[in-house]
Amino acid sequence: AQKVTQAQTEISVVEKEDVTLDCVYETRDTTYYLFWYKQPPSGELVFLIRRNSFDEQNEISGRYSWNFQKSTSSFNFTITASQVVDSAVYFCALSEGGSGTYKYIFGTGTRLKVLA
Amino acid sequence: SAVISQKPSRDICQRGTSLTIQCQVDSQVTMMFWYRQQPGQSLTLIATANQGSEATYESGFVIDKFPISRPNLTFSTLTVSNMSPEDSSIYLCSVDGGPAYTFGSGTRLTVV
Protein backbone atom coordinates (compact mmCIF):
# COMPACT_ATOMS: atom_id res chain seq x y z
CA ALA A 1 0.00 0.00 0.00
CA GLN A 2 1.02 3.58 -0.46
CA LYS A 3 2.54 5.32 2.48
CA VAL A 4 4.58 8.45 3.12
CA THR A 5 6.54 8.81 6.33
CA GLN A 6 7.94 12.05 7.65
CA ALA A 7 9.51 10.96 10.90
CA GLN A 8 10.54 14.45 11.99
CA THR A 9 7.53 16.06 13.64
CA GLU A 10 9.21 19.37 14.42
CA ILE A 11 12.63 20.84 13.78
CA SER A 12 14.03 24.06 15.17
CA VAL A 13 17.10 25.71 13.71
CA VAL A 14 18.78 29.05 14.04
CA GLU A 15 18.73 31.32 11.03
CA LYS A 16 21.45 30.59 8.44
CA GLU A 17 21.74 26.96 9.47
CA ASP A 18 21.15 24.25 6.89
CA VAL A 19 18.31 21.84 7.54
CA THR A 20 17.19 18.60 5.91
CA LEU A 21 13.64 17.32 6.03
CA ASP A 22 13.29 13.59 5.54
CA CYS A 23 10.68 11.78 3.51
CA VAL A 24 10.41 8.02 3.05
CA TYR A 25 7.75 6.48 0.84
CA GLU A 26 6.29 3.08 0.07
CA THR A 27 4.69 2.06 -3.19
CA ARG A 28 4.32 -1.02 -5.35
CA ASP A 29 4.09 0.97 -8.56
CA THR A 30 7.06 1.53 -10.81
CA THR A 31 5.56 4.79 -12.04
CA TYR A 32 4.88 7.37 -9.40
CA TYR A 33 5.40 11.01 -8.54
CA LEU A 34 6.72 12.65 -5.41
CA PHE A 35 5.98 16.16 -4.25
CA TRP A 36 6.89 18.67 -1.61
CA TYR A 37 4.49 21.36 -0.41
CA LYS A 38 4.96 24.20 2.05
CA GLN A 39 2.16 25.30 4.37
CA PRO A 40 2.98 28.65 6.02
CA PRO A 41 1.01 29.85 9.05
CA SER A 42 -1.56 31.44 6.74
CA GLY A 43 -2.66 27.93 5.81
CA GLU A 44 -2.42 27.74 2.04
CA LEU A 45 -0.44 24.94 0.44
CA VAL A 46 2.38 26.05 -1.81
CA PHE A 47 3.74 23.61 -4.35
CA LEU A 48 7.55 23.34 -4.30
CA ILE A 49 8.59 20.44 -6.52
CA ARG A 50 7.47 17.36 -8.41
CA ARG A 51 9.75 14.45 -9.21
CA ASN A 52 8.82 11.38 -11.24
CA SER A 53 10.07 7.90 -10.46
CA PHE A 54 12.25 7.71 -13.55
CA ASP A 55 14.22 10.82 -12.81
CA GLU A 56 16.69 10.44 -9.97
CA GLN A 57 18.58 13.60 -10.70
CA ASN A 58 18.86 15.85 -7.73
CA GLU A 59 17.41 19.30 -8.13
CA ILE A 60 18.44 22.66 -6.81
CA SER A 61 16.33 25.79 -6.78
CA GLY A 62 17.99 28.67 -5.02
CA ARG A 63 18.40 27.71 -1.37
CA TYR A 64 16.28 24.59 -1.84
CA SER A 65 17.56 21.22 -2.97
CA TRP A 66 16.06 17.78 -3.21
CA ASN A 67 17.71 14.37 -3.05
CA PHE A 68 15.75 11.50 -4.58
CA GLN A 69 17.10 7.99 -3.95
CA LYS A 70 15.02 5.06 -5.17
CA SER A 71 17.36 2.59 -3.49
CA THR A 72 16.27 3.88 -0.09
CA SER A 73 12.79 5.12 -1.15
CA SER A 74 13.63 8.57 0.08
CA PHE A 75 13.01 12.07 -1.20
CA ASN A 76 14.70 14.46 1.18
CA PHE A 77 14.52 18.23 1.12
CA THR A 78 17.35 20.50 2.20
CA ILE A 79 17.13 24.22 2.89
CA THR A 80 20.49 25.94 2.84
CA ALA A 81 21.07 29.03 4.94
CA SER A 82 17.59 28.93 6.42
CA GLN A 83 15.61 32.10 6.95
CA VAL A 84 12.76 33.00 9.29
CA VAL A 85 10.41 33.05 6.29
CA ASP A 86 11.09 29.34 5.83
CA SER A 87 9.15 28.65 9.01
CA ALA A 88 6.22 26.48 7.96
CA VAL A 89 4.92 22.95 7.86
CA TYR A 90 6.37 20.98 4.98
CA PHE A 91 4.51 18.04 3.48
CA CYS A 92 5.86 15.29 1.29
CA ALA A 93 3.31 13.53 -0.95
CA LEU A 94 3.14 10.54 -3.28
CA SER A 95 0.94 9.93 -6.30
CA GLU A 96 0.86 6.66 -8.17
CA GLY A 97 0.06 6.14 -11.81
CA GLY A 98 1.26 7.45 -15.09
CA SER A 99 -0.28 10.89 -14.89
CA GLY A 100 0.93 11.70 -11.42
CA THR A 101 -2.08 13.86 -10.83
CA TYR A 102 -4.48 11.67 -8.96
CA LYS A 103 -5.02 10.84 -5.30
CA TYR A 104 -2.09 12.24 -3.46
CA ILE A 105 -1.05 10.53 -0.25
CA PHE A 106 0.46 13.02 2.17
CA GLY A 107 2.92 12.48 4.95
CA THR A 108 2.17 13.86 8.38
CA GLY A 109 4.31 16.91 7.79
CA THR A 110 7.36 18.42 9.45
CA ARG A 111 7.02 21.72 11.26
CA LEU A 112 10.13 23.81 10.71
CA LYS A 113 10.84 26.70 13.04
CA VAL A 114 13.64 29.02 12.04
CA LEU A 115 14.71 31.24 14.89
CA ALA A 116 16.24 34.66 14.34
CA SER B 1 -1.34 27.04 -13.11
CA ALA B 2 -4.98 27.19 -12.06
CA VAL B 3 -6.13 29.73 -9.49
CA ILE B 4 -8.75 28.65 -6.97
CA SER B 5 -11.03 30.94 -5.02
CA GLN B 6 -12.36 29.22 -1.92
CA LYS B 7 -14.89 30.60 0.51
CA PRO B 8 -15.62 31.14 3.26
CA SER B 9 -12.09 31.40 4.59
CA ARG B 10 -13.28 30.62 8.08
CA ASP B 11 -16.46 30.10 10.03
CA ILE B 12 -17.66 29.26 13.50
CA CYS B 13 -20.76 27.11 13.47
CA GLN B 14 -23.16 25.63 15.97
CA ARG B 15 -23.28 21.88 16.30
CA GLY B 16 -26.09 20.28 14.36
CA THR B 17 -25.98 22.85 11.56
CA SER B 18 -24.49 22.58 8.07
CA LEU B 19 -21.92 24.64 6.20
CA THR B 20 -21.39 24.77 2.45
CA ILE B 21 -17.91 25.55 1.15
CA GLN B 22 -17.46 26.82 -2.39
CA CYS B 23 -14.54 26.54 -4.77
CA GLN B 24 -14.30 28.45 -8.03
CA VAL B 25 -11.49 27.71 -10.48
CA ASP B 26 -10.33 30.15 -13.14
CA SER B 27 -10.13 27.41 -15.79
CA GLN B 28 -12.02 24.26 -16.69
CA VAL B 29 -10.83 21.16 -14.89
CA THR B 30 -11.99 17.58 -15.09
CA MET B 31 -11.55 16.56 -11.49
CA MET B 32 -11.77 18.50 -8.27
CA PHE B 33 -10.67 17.08 -4.96
CA TRP B 34 -11.77 17.84 -1.42
CA TYR B 35 -9.40 17.36 1.50
CA ARG B 36 -9.72 17.64 5.25
CA GLN B 37 -6.89 18.68 7.54
CA GLN B 38 -7.68 18.09 11.18
CA PRO B 39 -5.80 20.23 13.72
CA GLY B 40 -2.09 19.46 13.62
CA GLN B 41 -2.64 16.62 11.18
CA SER B 42 -1.93 15.83 7.57
CA LEU B 43 -4.31 16.13 4.65
CA THR B 44 -6.86 13.38 4.06
CA LEU B 45 -8.77 13.04 0.80
CA ILE B 46 -12.52 13.19 1.33
CA ALA B 47 -13.75 12.70 -2.22
CA THR B 48 -13.12 13.29 -5.90
CA ALA B 49 -15.72 15.26 -7.84
CA ASN B 50 -16.17 14.89 -11.59
CA GLN B 51 -18.57 17.08 -13.49
CA GLY B 52 -21.81 15.35 -14.33
CA SER B 53 -21.39 12.37 -12.06
CA GLU B 54 -21.58 11.56 -8.38
CA ALA B 55 -18.52 12.16 -6.31
CA THR B 56 -16.32 9.25 -5.35
CA TYR B 57 -15.79 9.08 -1.60
CA GLU B 58 -12.81 7.70 0.26
CA SER B 59 -13.12 5.15 3.01
CA GLY B 60 -14.51 6.75 6.14
CA PHE B 61 -16.39 9.50 4.33
CA VAL B 62 -20.03 9.26 3.25
CA ILE B 63 -22.24 11.31 1.00
CA ASP B 64 -24.85 12.00 3.67
CA LYS B 65 -22.25 13.72 5.83
CA PHE B 66 -20.27 15.41 3.05
CA PRO B 67 -22.51 15.98 0.03
CA ILE B 68 -20.66 17.41 -2.95
CA SER B 69 -21.97 19.20 -6.00
CA ARG B 70 -20.13 19.72 -9.28
CA PRO B 71 -22.47 21.58 -11.60
CA ASN B 72 -19.83 22.59 -14.14
CA LEU B 73 -16.12 22.34 -14.92
CA THR B 74 -15.12 25.37 -12.86
CA PHE B 75 -17.12 25.08 -9.65
CA SER B 76 -17.78 22.70 -6.78
CA THR B 77 -19.26 22.79 -3.31
CA LEU B 78 -18.72 20.64 -0.25
CA THR B 79 -21.30 20.63 2.53
CA VAL B 80 -20.41 19.54 6.03
CA SER B 81 -23.71 18.33 7.45
CA ASN B 82 -25.02 17.94 10.98
CA MET B 83 -21.75 19.23 12.34
CA SER B 84 -20.13 18.18 15.58
CA PRO B 85 -16.97 19.52 17.24
CA GLU B 86 -15.05 16.63 15.64
CA ASP B 87 -15.66 18.28 12.26
CA SER B 88 -13.51 21.24 13.27
CA SER B 89 -10.82 21.20 10.60
CA ILE B 90 -9.44 22.99 7.61
CA TYR B 91 -11.19 21.94 4.41
CA LEU B 92 -9.36 22.42 1.13
CA CYS B 93 -10.32 21.96 -2.47
CA SER B 94 -7.77 21.09 -5.07
CA VAL B 95 -7.41 20.68 -8.81
CA ASP B 96 -4.80 19.36 -11.14
CA GLY B 97 -3.10 22.62 -11.92
CA GLY B 98 -0.15 21.08 -13.73
CA PRO B 99 2.50 20.02 -12.76
CA ALA B 100 0.88 19.32 -9.42
CA TYR B 101 -2.29 19.88 -7.49
CA THR B 102 -3.17 23.48 -6.80
CA PHE B 103 -4.98 24.06 -3.53
CA GLY B 104 -7.49 26.62 -2.45
CA SER B 105 -6.63 28.76 0.52
CA GLY B 106 -8.76 26.57 2.77
CA THR B 107 -11.80 26.98 4.99
CA ARG B 108 -11.01 26.94 8.68
CA LEU B 109 -14.12 25.51 10.38
CA THR B 110 -14.72 25.59 14.10
CA VAL B 111 -17.79 23.81 15.47
CA VAL B 112 -18.97 24.87 18.92
PDB file of C-alpha atoms in Angstrom:
ATOM      1  CA  ALA A   1       0.000   0.000   0.000  1.00  0.00           C
ATOM      2  CA  GLN A   2       1.020   3.584  -0.460  1.00  0.00           C
ATOM      3  CA  LYS A   3       2.541   5.325   2.480  1.00  0.00           C
ATOM      4  CA  VAL A   4       4.577   8.446   3.118  1.00  0.00           C
ATOM      5  CA  THR A   5       6.541   8.811   6.333  1.00  0.00           C
ATOM      6  CA  GLN A   6       7.940  12.052   7.655  1.00  0.00           C
ATOM      7  CA  ALA A   7       9.515  10.964  10.896  1.00  0.00           C
ATOM      8  CA  GLN A   8      10.538  14.452  11.993  1.00  0.00           C
ATOM      9  CA  THR A   9       7.525  16.059  13.636  1.00  0.00           C
ATOM     10  CA  GLU A  10       9.206  19.365  14.415  1.00  0.00           C
ATOM     11  CA  ILE A  11      12.631  20.838  13.782  1.00  0.00           C
ATOM     12  CA  SER A  12      14.032  24.064  15.173  1.00  0.00           C
ATOM     13  CA  VAL A  13      17.101  25.711  13.714  1.00  0.00           C
ATOM     14  CA  VAL A  14      18.784  29.049  14.035  1.00  0.00           C
ATOM     15  CA  GLU A  15      18.729  31.317  11.030  1.00  0.00           C
ATOM     16  CA  LYS A  16      21.447  30.591   8.441  1.00  0.00           C
ATOM     17  CA  GLU A  17      21.738  26.958   9.472  1.00  0.00           C
ATOM     18  CA  ASP A  18      21.155  24.254   6.885  1.00  0.00           C
ATOM     19  CA  VAL A  19      18.309  21.843   7.541  1.00  0.00           C
ATOM     20  CA  THR A  20      17.191  18.603   5.912  1.00  0.00           C
ATOM     21  CA  LEU A  21      13.639  17.325   6.026  1.00  0.00           C
ATOM     22  CA  ASP A  22      13.293  13.591   5.543  1.00  0.00           C
ATOM     23  CA  CYS A  23      10.675  11.776   3.505  1.00  0.00           C
ATOM     24  CA  VAL A  24      10.414   8.019   3.053  1.00  0.00           C
ATOM     25  CA  TYR A  25       7.754   6.483   0.840  1.00  0.00           C
ATOM     26  CA  GLU A  26       6.293   3.081   0.070  1.00  0.00           C
ATOM     27  CA  THR A  27       4.694   2.063  -3.186  1.00  0.00           C
ATOM     28  CA  ARG A  28       4.324  -1.025  -5.345  1.00  0.00           C
ATOM     29  CA  ASP A  29       4.092   0.971  -8.562  1.00  0.00           C
ATOM     30  CA  THR A  30       7.061   1.528 -10.808  1.00  0.00           C
ATOM     31  CA  THR A  31       5.561   4.786 -12.044  1.00  0.00           C
ATOM     32  CA  TYR A  32       4.881   7.374  -9.403  1.00  0.00           C
ATOM     33  CA  TYR A  33       5.397  11.007  -8.538  1.00  0.00           C
ATOM     34  CA  LEU A  34       6.720  12.648  -5.411  1.00  0.00           C
ATOM     35  CA  PHE A  35       5.980  16.165  -4.246  1.00  0.00           C
ATOM     36  CA  TRP A  36       6.894  18.673  -1.605  1.00  0.00           C
ATOM     37  CA  TYR A  37       4.495  21.356  -0.408  1.00  0.00           C
ATOM     38  CA  LYS A  38       4.962  24.198   2.049  1.00  0.00           C
ATOM     39  CA  GLN A  39       2.158  25.304   4.366  1.00  0.00           C
ATOM     40  CA  PRO A  40       2.983  28.647   6.024  1.00  0.00           C
ATOM     41  CA  PRO A  41       1.007  29.849   9.048  1.00  0.00           C
ATOM     42  CA  SER A  42      -1.559  31.435   6.741  1.00  0.00           C
ATOM     43  CA  GLY A  43      -2.657  27.928   5.807  1.00  0.00           C
ATOM     44  CA  GLU A  44      -2.421  27.739   2.040  1.00  0.00           C
ATOM     45  CA  LEU A  45      -0.443  24.937   0.442  1.00  0.00           C
ATOM     46  CA  VAL A  46       2.379  26.046  -1.808  1.00  0.00           C
ATOM     47  CA  PHE A  47       3.742  23.608  -4.352  1.00  0.00           C
ATOM     48  CA  LEU A  48       7.546  23.340  -4.295  1.00  0.00           C
ATOM     49  CA  ILE A  49       8.588  20.441  -6.521  1.00  0.00           C
ATOM     50  CA  ARG A  50       7.469  17.360  -8.406  1.00  0.00           C
ATOM     51  CA  ARG A  51       9.749  14.454  -9.206  1.00  0.00           C
ATOM     52  CA  ASN A  52       8.824  11.380 -11.237  1.00  0.00           C
ATOM     53  CA  SER A  53      10.074   7.904 -10.456  1.00  0.00           C
ATOM     54  CA  PHE A  54      12.248   7.706 -13.549  1.00  0.00           C
ATOM     55  CA  ASP A  55      14.221  10.820 -12.812  1.00  0.00           C
ATOM     56  CA  GLU A  56      16.688  10.437  -9.975  1.00  0.00           C
ATOM     57  CA  GLN A  57      18.577  13.597 -10.703  1.00  0.00           C
ATOM     58  CA  ASN A  58      18.863  15.850  -7.732  1.00  0.00           C
ATOM     59  CA  GLU A  59      17.408  19.299  -8.132  1.00  0.00           C
ATOM     60  CA  ILE A  60      18.444  22.664  -6.814  1.00  0.00           C
ATOM     61  CA  SER A  61      16.331  25.794  -6.783  1.00  0.00           C
ATOM     62  CA  GLY A  62      17.988  28.670  -5.025  1.00  0.00           C
ATOM     63  CA  ARG A  63      18.402  27.710  -1.370  1.00  0.00           C
ATOM     64  CA  TYR A  64      16.284  24.593  -1.835  1.00  0.00           C
ATOM     65  CA  SER A  65      17.563  21.217  -2.970  1.00  0.00           C
ATOM     66  CA  TRP A  66      16.056  17.779  -3.207  1.00  0.00           C
ATOM     67  CA  ASN A  67      17.709  14.374  -3.048  1.00  0.00           C
ATOM     68  CA  PHE A  68      15.746  11.495  -4.575  1.00  0.00           C
ATOM     69  CA  GLN A  69      17.099   7.990  -3.951  1.00  0.00           C
ATOM     70  CA  LYS A  70      15.020   5.063  -5.171  1.00  0.00           C
ATOM     71  CA  SER A  71      17.355   2.593  -3.485  1.00  0.00           C
ATOM     72  CA  THR A  72      16.268   3.884  -0.092  1.00  0.00           C
ATOM     73  CA  SER A  73      12.790   5.117  -1.146  1.00  0.00           C
ATOM     74  CA  SER A  74      13.626   8.572   0.084  1.00  0.00           C
ATOM     75  CA  PHE A  75      13.006  12.066  -1.204  1.00  0.00           C
ATOM     76  CA  ASN A  76      14.703  14.460   1.178  1.00  0.00           C
ATOM     77  CA  PHE A  77      14.517  18.228   1.120  1.00  0.00           C
ATOM     78  CA  THR A  78      17.348  20.503   2.198  1.00  0.00           C
ATOM     79  CA  ILE A  79      17.129  24.216   2.891  1.00  0.00           C
ATOM     80  CA  THR A  80      20.489  25.936   2.842  1.00  0.00           C
ATOM     81  CA  ALA A  81      21.072  29.031   4.941  1.00  0.00           C
ATOM     82  CA  SER A  82      17.594  28.932   6.419  1.00  0.00           C
ATOM     83  CA  GLN A  83      15.609  32.104   6.948  1.00  0.00           C
ATOM     84  CA  VAL A  84      12.762  33.003   9.291  1.00  0.00           C
ATOM     85  CA  VAL A  85      10.408  33.049   6.295  1.00  0.00           C
ATOM     86  CA  ASP A  86      11.088  29.342   5.829  1.00  0.00           C
ATOM     87  CA  SER A  87       9.145  28.650   9.012  1.00  0.00           C
ATOM     88  CA  ALA A  88       6.215  26.484   7.961  1.00  0.00           C
ATOM     89  CA  VAL A  89       4.917  22.951   7.862  1.00  0.00           C
ATOM     90  CA  TYR A  90       6.368  20.976   4.983  1.00  0.00           C
ATOM     91  CA  PHE A  91       4.506  18.044   3.477  1.00  0.00           C
ATOM     92  CA  CYS A  92       5.858  15.291   1.289  1.00  0.00           C
ATOM     93  CA  ALA A  93       3.315  13.533  -0.947  1.00  0.00           C
ATOM     94  CA  LEU A  94       3.140  10.543  -3.284  1.00  0.00           C
ATOM     95  CA  SER A  95       0.945   9.934  -6.297  1.00  0.00           C
ATOM     96  CA  GLU A  96       0.860   6.663  -8.170  1.00  0.00           C
ATOM     97  CA  GLY A  97       0.065   6.136 -11.814  1.00  0.00           C
ATOM     98  CA  GLY A  98       1.262   7.452 -15.090  1.00  0.00           C
ATOM     99  CA  SER A  99      -0.277  10.887 -14.890  1.00  0.00           C
ATOM    100  CA  GLY A 100       0.935  11.703 -11.421  1.00  0.00           C
ATOM    101  CA  THR A 101      -2.078  13.864 -10.834  1.00  0.00           C
ATOM    102  CA  TYR A 102      -4.485  11.672  -8.956  1.00  0.00           C
ATOM    103  CA  LYS A 103      -5.019  10.844  -5.303  1.00  0.00           C
ATOM    104  CA  TYR A 104      -2.094  12.243  -3.456  1.00  0.00           C
ATOM    105  CA  ILE A 105      -1.050  10.525  -0.245  1.00  0.00           C
ATOM    106  CA  PHE A 106       0.464  13.019   2.167  1.00  0.00           C
ATOM    107  CA  GLY A 107       2.925  12.484   4.948  1.00  0.00           C
ATOM    108  CA  THR A 108       2.169  13.858   8.379  1.00  0.00           C
ATOM    109  CA  GLY A 109       4.311  16.911   7.791  1.00  0.00           C
ATOM    110  CA  THR A 110       7.362  18.418   9.449  1.00  0.00           C
ATOM    111  CA  ARG A 111       7.017  21.719  11.259  1.00  0.00           C
ATOM    112  CA  LEU A 112      10.132  23.809  10.712  1.00  0.00           C
ATOM    113  CA  LYS A 113      10.845  26.699  13.041  1.00  0.00           C
ATOM    114  CA  VAL A 114      13.641  29.016  12.037  1.00  0.00           C
ATOM    115  CA  LEU A 115      14.712  31.243  14.886  1.00  0.00           C
ATOM    116  CA  ALA A 116      16.241  34.660  14.342  1.00  0.00           C
TER     117      ALA A 116
ATOM    118  CA  SER B   1      -1.340  27.041 -13.115  1.00  0.00           C
ATOM    119  CA  ALA B   2      -4.979  27.188 -12.057  1.00  0.00           C
ATOM    120  CA  VAL B   3      -6.133  29.725  -9.486  1.00  0.00           C
ATOM    121  CA  ILE B   4      -8.752  28.649  -6.971  1.00  0.00           C
ATOM    122  CA  SER B   5     -11.026  30.944  -5.018  1.00  0.00           C
ATOM    123  CA  GLN B   6     -12.363  29.223  -1.922  1.00  0.00           C
ATOM    124  CA  LYS B   7     -14.886  30.602   0.511  1.00  0.00           C
ATOM    125  CA  PRO B   8     -15.615  31.143   3.261  1.00  0.00           C
ATOM    126  CA  SER B   9     -12.092  31.402   4.589  1.00  0.00           C
ATOM    127  CA  ARG B  10     -13.277  30.624   8.075  1.00  0.00           C
ATOM    128  CA  ASP B  11     -16.459  30.104  10.027  1.00  0.00           C
ATOM    129  CA  ILE B  12     -17.656  29.258  13.498  1.00  0.00           C
ATOM    130  CA  CYS B  13     -20.764  27.113  13.467  1.00  0.00           C
ATOM    131  CA  GLN B  14     -23.156  25.630  15.969  1.00  0.00           C
ATOM    132  CA  ARG B  15     -23.279  21.881  16.298  1.00  0.00           C
ATOM    133  CA  GLY B  16     -26.092  20.283  14.356  1.00  0.00           C
ATOM    134  CA  THR B  17     -25.981  22.850  11.561  1.00  0.00           C
ATOM    135  CA  SER B  18     -24.494  22.579   8.068  1.00  0.00           C
ATOM    136  CA  LEU B  19     -21.923  24.636   6.198  1.00  0.00           C
ATOM    137  CA  THR B  20     -21.390  24.775   2.453  1.00  0.00           C
ATOM    138  CA  ILE B  21     -17.911  25.551   1.153  1.00  0.00           C
ATOM    139  CA  GLN B  22     -17.456  26.824  -2.388  1.00  0.00           C
ATOM    140  CA  CYS B  23     -14.541  26.540  -4.766  1.00  0.00           C
ATOM    141  CA  GLN B  24     -14.300  28.449  -8.028  1.00  0.00           C
ATOM    142  CA  VAL B  25     -11.494  27.712 -10.481  1.00  0.00           C
ATOM    143  CA  ASP B  26     -10.331  30.148 -13.139  1.00  0.00           C
ATOM    144  CA  SER B  27     -10.134  27.414 -15.792  1.00  0.00           C
ATOM    145  CA  GLN B  28     -12.019  24.261 -16.686  1.00  0.00           C
ATOM    146  CA  VAL B  29     -10.826  21.159 -14.889  1.00  0.00           C
ATOM    147  CA  THR B  30     -11.988  17.576 -15.093  1.00  0.00           C
ATOM    148  CA  MET B  31     -11.549  16.564 -11.494  1.00  0.00           C
ATOM    149  CA  MET B  32     -11.774  18.499  -8.271  1.00  0.00           C
ATOM    150  CA  PHE B  33     -10.674  17.085  -4.956  1.00  0.00           C
ATOM    151  CA  TRP B  34     -11.768  17.843  -1.418  1.00  0.00           C
ATOM    152  CA  TYR B  35      -9.399  17.359   1.504  1.00  0.00           C
ATOM    153  CA  ARG B  36      -9.722  17.644   5.255  1.00  0.00           C
ATOM    154  CA  GLN B  37      -6.889  18.676   7.539  1.00  0.00           C
ATOM    155  CA  GLN B  38      -7.682  18.094  11.179  1.00  0.00           C
ATOM    156  CA  PRO B  39      -5.800  20.232  13.716  1.00  0.00           C
ATOM    157  CA  GLY B  40      -2.094  19.461  13.623  1.00  0.00           C
ATOM    158  CA  GLN B  41      -2.642  16.620  11.180  1.00  0.00           C
ATOM    159  CA  SER B  42      -1.935  15.834   7.568  1.00  0.00           C
ATOM    160  CA  LEU B  43      -4.314  16.132   4.645  1.00  0.00           C
ATOM    161  CA  THR B  44      -6.859  13.385   4.058  1.00  0.00           C
ATOM    162  CA  LEU B  45      -8.768  13.043   0.800  1.00  0.00           C
ATOM    163  CA  ILE B  46     -12.524  13.186   1.332  1.00  0.00           C
ATOM    164  CA  ALA B  47     -13.747  12.705  -2.222  1.00  0.00           C
ATOM    165  CA  THR B  48     -13.116  13.291  -5.896  1.00  0.00           C
ATOM    166  CA  ALA B  49     -15.717  15.262  -7.837  1.00  0.00           C
ATOM    167  CA  ASN B  50     -16.172  14.885 -11.585  1.00  0.00           C
ATOM    168  CA  GLN B  51     -18.569  17.081 -13.486  1.00  0.00           C
ATOM    169  CA  GLY B  52     -21.808  15.351 -14.329  1.00  0.00           C
ATOM    170  CA  SER B  53     -21.389  12.368 -12.058  1.00  0.00           C
ATOM    171  CA  GLU B  54     -21.583  11.560  -8.378  1.00  0.00           C
ATOM    172  CA  ALA B  55     -18.521  12.163  -6.313  1.00  0.00           C
ATOM    173  CA  THR B  56     -16.323   9.252  -5.348  1.00  0.00           C
ATOM    174  CA  TYR B  57     -15.792   9.082  -1.600  1.00  0.00           C
ATOM    175  CA  GLU B  58     -12.808   7.696   0.257  1.00  0.00           C
ATOM    176  CA  SER B  59     -13.121   5.153   3.006  1.00  0.00           C
ATOM    177  CA  GLY B  60     -14.510   6.745   6.136  1.00  0.00           C
ATOM    178  CA  PHE B  61     -16.391   9.499   4.331  1.00  0.00           C
ATOM    179  CA  VAL B  62     -20.032   9.262   3.250  1.00  0.00           C
ATOM    180  CA  ILE B  63     -22.240  11.310   1.002  1.00  0.00           C
ATOM    181  CA  ASP B  64     -24.852  11.995   3.674  1.00  0.00           C
ATOM    182  CA  LYS B  65     -22.255  13.715   5.828  1.00  0.00           C
ATOM    183  CA  PHE B  66     -20.269  15.410   3.049  1.00  0.00           C
ATOM    184  CA  PRO B  67     -22.510  15.976   0.029  1.00  0.00           C
ATOM    185  CA  ILE B  68     -20.665  17.410  -2.953  1.00  0.00           C
ATOM    186  CA  SER B  69     -21.970  19.201  -6.003  1.00  0.00           C
ATOM    187  CA  ARG B  70     -20.129  19.717  -9.277  1.00  0.00           C
ATOM    188  CA  PRO B  71     -22.471  21.580 -11.600  1.00  0.00           C
ATOM    189  CA  ASN B  72     -19.827  22.586 -14.142  1.00  0.00           C
ATOM    190  CA  LEU B  73     -16.123  22.339 -14.919  1.00  0.00           C
ATOM    191  CA  THR B  74     -15.118  25.369 -12.857  1.00  0.00           C
ATOM    192  CA  PHE B  75     -17.125  25.084  -9.650  1.00  0.00           C
ATOM    193  CA  SER B  76     -17.778  22.697  -6.777  1.00  0.00           C
ATOM    194  CA  THR B  77     -19.258  22.795  -3.311  1.00  0.00           C
ATOM    195  CA  LEU B  78     -18.717  20.637  -0.252  1.00  0.00           C
ATOM    196  CA  THR B  79     -21.299  20.633   2.530  1.00  0.00           C
ATOM    197  CA  VAL B  80     -20.414  19.535   6.026  1.00  0.00           C
ATOM    198  CA  SER B  81     -23.713  18.329   7.448  1.00  0.00           C
ATOM    199  CA  ASN B  82     -25.022  17.945  10.976  1.00  0.00           C
ATOM    200  CA  MET B  83     -21.746  19.234  12.336  1.00  0.00           C
ATOM    201  CA  SER B  84     -20.134  18.176  15.584  1.00  0.00           C
ATOM    202  CA  PRO B  85     -16.969  19.518  17.244  1.00  0.00           C
ATOM    203  CA  GLU B  86     -15.050  16.628  15.635  1.00  0.00           C
ATOM    204  CA  ASP B  87     -15.662  18.281  12.262  1.00  0.00           C
ATOM    205  CA  SER B  88     -13.507  21.237  13.270  1.00  0.00           C
ATOM    206  CA  SER B  89     -10.822  21.202  10.596  1.00  0.00           C
ATOM    207  CA  ILE B  90      -9.443  22.986   7.608  1.00  0.00           C
ATOM    208  CA  TYR B  91     -11.193  21.941   4.414  1.00  0.00           C
ATOM    209  CA  LEU B  92      -9.356  22.424   1.126  1.00  0.00           C
ATOM    210  CA  CYS B  93     -10.323  21.963  -2.468  1.00  0.00           C
ATOM    211  CA  SER B  94      -7.770  21.088  -5.069  1.00  0.00           C
ATOM    212  CA  VAL B  95      -7.412  20.680  -8.806  1.00  0.00           C
ATOM    213  CA  ASP B  96      -4.804  19.363 -11.144  1.00  0.00           C
ATOM    214  CA  GLY B  97      -3.100  22.620 -11.925  1.00  0.00           C
ATOM    215  CA  GLY B  98      -0.155  21.081 -13.735  1.00  0.00           C
ATOM    216  CA  PRO B  99       2.498  20.018 -12.764  1.00  0.00           C
ATOM    217  CA  ALA B 100       0.879  19.322  -9.420  1.00  0.00           C
ATOM    218  CA  TYR B 101      -2.290  19.883  -7.490  1.00  0.00           C
ATOM    219  CA  THR B 102      -3.167  23.481  -6.800  1.00  0.00           C
ATOM    220  CA  PHE B 103      -4.978  24.058  -3.531  1.00  0.00           C
ATOM    221  CA  GLY B 104      -7.495  26.618  -2.447  1.00  0.00           C
ATOM    222  CA  SER B 105      -6.627  28.762   0.524  1.00  0.00           C
ATOM    223  CA  GLY B 106      -8.760  26.570   2.775  1.00  0.00           C
ATOM    224  CA  THR B 107     -11.797  26.983   4.993  1.00  0.00           C
ATOM    225  CA  ARG B 108     -11.012  26.938   8.685  1.00  0.00           C
ATOM    226  CA  LEU B 109     -14.115  25.509  10.378  1.00  0.00           C
ATOM    227  CA  THR B 110     -14.723  25.586  14.101  1.00  0.00           C
ATOM    228  CA  VAL B 111     -17.787  23.809  15.475  1.00  0.00           C
ATOM    229  CA  VAL B 112     -18.973  24.866  18.921  1.00  0.00           C
TER     230      VAL B 112
END
